[in-house]
CSV table of C-alpha atoms in Angstrom, one decimal:
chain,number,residue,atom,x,y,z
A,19,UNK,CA,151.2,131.1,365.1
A,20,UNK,CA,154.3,132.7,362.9
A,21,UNK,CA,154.1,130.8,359.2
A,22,UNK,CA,157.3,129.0,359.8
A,23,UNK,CA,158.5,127.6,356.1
A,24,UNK,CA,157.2,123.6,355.8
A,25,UNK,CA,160.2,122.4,355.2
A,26,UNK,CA,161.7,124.2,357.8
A,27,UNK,CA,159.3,122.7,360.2
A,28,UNK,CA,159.8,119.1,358.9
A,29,UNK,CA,163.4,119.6,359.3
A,30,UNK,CA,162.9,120.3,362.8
A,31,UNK,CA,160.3,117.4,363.5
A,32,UNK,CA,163.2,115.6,361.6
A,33,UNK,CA,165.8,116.3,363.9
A,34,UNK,CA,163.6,115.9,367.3
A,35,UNK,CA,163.0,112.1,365.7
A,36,UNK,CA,166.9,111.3,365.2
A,37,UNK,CA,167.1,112.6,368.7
A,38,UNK,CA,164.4,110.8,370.3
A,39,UNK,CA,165.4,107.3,368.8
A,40,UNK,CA,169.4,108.5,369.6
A,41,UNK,CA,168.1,108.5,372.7
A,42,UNK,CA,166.6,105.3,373.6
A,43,UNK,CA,169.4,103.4,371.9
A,44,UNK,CA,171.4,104.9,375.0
A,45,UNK,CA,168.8,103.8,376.7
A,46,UNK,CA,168.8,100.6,376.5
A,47,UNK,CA,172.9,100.8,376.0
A,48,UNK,CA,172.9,101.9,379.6
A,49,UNK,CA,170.1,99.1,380.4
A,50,UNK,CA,172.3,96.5,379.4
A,51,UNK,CA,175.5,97.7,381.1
A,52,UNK,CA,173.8,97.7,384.2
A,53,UNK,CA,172.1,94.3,384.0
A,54,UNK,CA,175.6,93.0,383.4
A,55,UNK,CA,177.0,94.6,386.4
């Protein structure tokens, strides 16, 4: 494995999280919208 720079990698992991919980707030967004169709 290439020795990627810590912070680096916890920038990433960072950015995969704010993604991830992005998301499933759309998610459930959509969720609602449908269940109020």
């Amino acid at each position: 494995m290439a020795t990627l720079d810590k912070s680096l990698l916890l920038e990433m992991f960072r950015k995969m999280e704010e993604i991830r919980r992005m998301d499933l707030k759309i998610a459930q967004l959509v969720k609602k919208g449908k269940c109020q169709e």
